PDB file of C-alpha atoms in Angstrom:
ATOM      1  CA  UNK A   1      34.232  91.688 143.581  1.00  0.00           C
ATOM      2  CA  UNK A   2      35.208  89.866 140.357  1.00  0.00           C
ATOM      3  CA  UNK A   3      38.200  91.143 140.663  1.00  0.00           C
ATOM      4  CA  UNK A   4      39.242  89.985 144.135  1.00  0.00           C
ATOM      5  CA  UNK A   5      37.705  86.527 143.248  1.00  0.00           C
ATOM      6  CA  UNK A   6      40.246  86.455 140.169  1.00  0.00           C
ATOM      7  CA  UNK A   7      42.826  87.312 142.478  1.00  0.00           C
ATOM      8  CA  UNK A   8      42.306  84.673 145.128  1.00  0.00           C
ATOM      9  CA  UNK A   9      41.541  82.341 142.579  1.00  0.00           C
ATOM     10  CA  UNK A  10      44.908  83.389 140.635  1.00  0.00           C
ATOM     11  CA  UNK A  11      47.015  82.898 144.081  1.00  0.00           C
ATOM     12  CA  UNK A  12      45.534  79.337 144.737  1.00  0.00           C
ATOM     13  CA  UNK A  13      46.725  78.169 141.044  1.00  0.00           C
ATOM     14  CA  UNK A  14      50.334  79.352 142.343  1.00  0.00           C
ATOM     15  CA  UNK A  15      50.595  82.620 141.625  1.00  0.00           C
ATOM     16  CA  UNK A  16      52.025  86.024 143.130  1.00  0.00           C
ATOM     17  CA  UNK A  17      48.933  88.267 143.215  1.00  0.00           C
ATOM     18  CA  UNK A  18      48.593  91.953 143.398  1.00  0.00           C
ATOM     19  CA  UNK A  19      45.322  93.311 144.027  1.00  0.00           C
ATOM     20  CA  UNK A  20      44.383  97.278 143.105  1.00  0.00           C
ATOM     21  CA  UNK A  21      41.331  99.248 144.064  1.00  0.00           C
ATOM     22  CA  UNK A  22      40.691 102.741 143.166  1.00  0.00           C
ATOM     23  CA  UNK A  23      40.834 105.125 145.826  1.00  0.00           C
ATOM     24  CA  UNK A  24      36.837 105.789 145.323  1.00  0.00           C
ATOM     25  CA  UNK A  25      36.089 102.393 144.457  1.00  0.00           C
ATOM     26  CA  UNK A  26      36.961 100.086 147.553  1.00  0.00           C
ATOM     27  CA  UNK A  27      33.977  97.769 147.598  1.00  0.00           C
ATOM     28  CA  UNK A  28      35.494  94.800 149.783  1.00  0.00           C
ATOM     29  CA  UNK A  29      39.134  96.188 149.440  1.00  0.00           C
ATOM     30  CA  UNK A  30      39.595  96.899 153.449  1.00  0.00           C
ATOM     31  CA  UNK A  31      38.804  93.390 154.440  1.00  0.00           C
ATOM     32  CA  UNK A  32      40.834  91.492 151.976  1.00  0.00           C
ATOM     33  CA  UNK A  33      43.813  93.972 153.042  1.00  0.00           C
ATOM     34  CA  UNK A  34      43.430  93.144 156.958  1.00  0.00           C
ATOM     35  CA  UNK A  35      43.405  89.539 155.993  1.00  0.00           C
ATOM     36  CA  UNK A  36      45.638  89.572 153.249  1.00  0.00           C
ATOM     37  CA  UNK A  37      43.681  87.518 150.527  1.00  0.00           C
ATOM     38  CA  UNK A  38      40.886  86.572 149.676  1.00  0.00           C
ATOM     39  CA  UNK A  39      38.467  83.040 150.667  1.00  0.00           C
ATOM     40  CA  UNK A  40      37.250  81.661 148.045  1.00  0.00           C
ATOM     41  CA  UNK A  41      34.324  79.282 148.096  1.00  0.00           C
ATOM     42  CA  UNK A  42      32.731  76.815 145.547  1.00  0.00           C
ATOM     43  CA  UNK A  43      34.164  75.345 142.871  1.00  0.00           C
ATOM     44  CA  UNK A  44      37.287  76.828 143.873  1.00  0.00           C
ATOM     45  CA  UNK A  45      37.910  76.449 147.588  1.00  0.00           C
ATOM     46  CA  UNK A  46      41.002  77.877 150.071  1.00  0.00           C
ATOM     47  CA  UNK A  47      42.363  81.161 151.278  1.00  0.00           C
ATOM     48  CA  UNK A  48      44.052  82.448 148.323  1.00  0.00           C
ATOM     49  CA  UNK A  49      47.170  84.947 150.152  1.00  0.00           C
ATOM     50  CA  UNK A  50      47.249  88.001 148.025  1.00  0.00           C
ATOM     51  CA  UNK A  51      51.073  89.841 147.493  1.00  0.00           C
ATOM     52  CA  UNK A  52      50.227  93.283 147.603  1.00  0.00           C
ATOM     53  CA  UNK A  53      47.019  94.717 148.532  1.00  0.00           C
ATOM     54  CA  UNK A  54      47.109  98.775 147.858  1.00  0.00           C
ATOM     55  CA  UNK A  55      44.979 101.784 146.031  1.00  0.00           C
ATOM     56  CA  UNK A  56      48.511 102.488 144.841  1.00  0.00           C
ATOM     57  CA  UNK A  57      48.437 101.845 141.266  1.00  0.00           C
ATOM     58  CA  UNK A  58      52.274 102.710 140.774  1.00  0.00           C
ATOM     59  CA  UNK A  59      53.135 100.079 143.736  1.00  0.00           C
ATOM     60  CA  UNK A  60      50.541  97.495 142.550  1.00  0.00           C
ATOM     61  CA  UNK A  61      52.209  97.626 138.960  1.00  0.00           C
ATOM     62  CA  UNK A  62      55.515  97.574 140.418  1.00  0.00           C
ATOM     63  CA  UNK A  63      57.105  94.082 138.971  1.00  0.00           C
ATOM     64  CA  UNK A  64      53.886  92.581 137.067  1.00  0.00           C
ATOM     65  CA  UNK A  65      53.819  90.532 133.986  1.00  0.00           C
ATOM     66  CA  UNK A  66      50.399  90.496 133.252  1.00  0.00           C
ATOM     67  CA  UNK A  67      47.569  92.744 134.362  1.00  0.00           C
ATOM     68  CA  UNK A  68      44.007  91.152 134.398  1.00  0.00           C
ATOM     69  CA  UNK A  69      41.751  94.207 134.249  1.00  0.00           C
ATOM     70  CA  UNK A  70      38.532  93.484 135.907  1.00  0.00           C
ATOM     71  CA  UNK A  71      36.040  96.227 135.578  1.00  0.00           C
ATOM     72  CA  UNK A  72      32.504  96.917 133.982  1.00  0.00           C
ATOM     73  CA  UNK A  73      33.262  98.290 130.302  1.00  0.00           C
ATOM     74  CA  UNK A  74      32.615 101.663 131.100  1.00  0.00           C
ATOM     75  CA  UNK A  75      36.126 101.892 133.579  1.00  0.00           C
ATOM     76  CA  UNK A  76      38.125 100.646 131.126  1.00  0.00           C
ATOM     77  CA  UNK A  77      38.852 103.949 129.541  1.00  0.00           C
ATOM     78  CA  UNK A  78      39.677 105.514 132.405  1.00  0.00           C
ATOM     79  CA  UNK A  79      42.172 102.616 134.442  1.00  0.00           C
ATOM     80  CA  UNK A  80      43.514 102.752 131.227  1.00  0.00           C
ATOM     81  CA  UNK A  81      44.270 106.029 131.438  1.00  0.00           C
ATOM     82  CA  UNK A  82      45.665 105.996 134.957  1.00  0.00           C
ATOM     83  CA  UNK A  83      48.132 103.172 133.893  1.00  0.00           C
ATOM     84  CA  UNK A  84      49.347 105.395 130.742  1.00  0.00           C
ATOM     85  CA  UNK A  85      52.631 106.340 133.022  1.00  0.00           C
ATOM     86  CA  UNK A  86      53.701 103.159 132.962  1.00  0.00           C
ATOM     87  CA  UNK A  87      53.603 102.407 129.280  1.00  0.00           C
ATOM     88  CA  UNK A  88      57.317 101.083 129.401  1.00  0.00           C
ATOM     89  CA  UNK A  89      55.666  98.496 130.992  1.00  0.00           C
ATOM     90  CA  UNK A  90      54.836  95.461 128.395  1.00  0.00           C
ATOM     91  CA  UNK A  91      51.089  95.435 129.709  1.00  0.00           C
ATOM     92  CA  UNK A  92      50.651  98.754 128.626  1.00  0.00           C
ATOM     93  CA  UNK A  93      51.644  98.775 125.494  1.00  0.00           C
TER      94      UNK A  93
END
């Protein structure tokens, strides 16, 4: 969830927002994909519309600058992993 709430927050300051989940790891994923972002409520308020919403990590990547990896310590290793086919990427490096 921190992740999505990055996201949304992210897309409200301006941004263009992609948002990955792993394929066994949707938590909230299906709803912010039917309604294409994510509310955010609080201190930061609005519908924040989210780019690309997939459990594709190679589409997700696809034309980022910056990758905002939010996950409990213990997944690190392994997105890390998963994004190693990419390591022309900048991000990745």
């Amino acid at each position: 969830m921190g992740g999505q709430a990055l996201a949304g927050h992210l897309s409200l300051l301006g941004l263009n927002v992609n948002l990955y989940a792993h394929p066994n790891h949707l938590g909230g994923f299906q709803e912010v994909k039917k309604r294409g972002g994510v509310e955010c409520f609080g201190t930061v308020h609005g519908f924040g519309k989210i780019n690309l919403v997939s459990n594709d990590l190679a589409a997700v990547l696809n034309q980022t600058d910056i990758v905002f990896i939010c996950l409990p310590v213990v997944a690190h290793e392994s997105i890390f992993i998963n994004m190693l086919p990419f390591k022309g990427k900048s991000y990745c490096h």
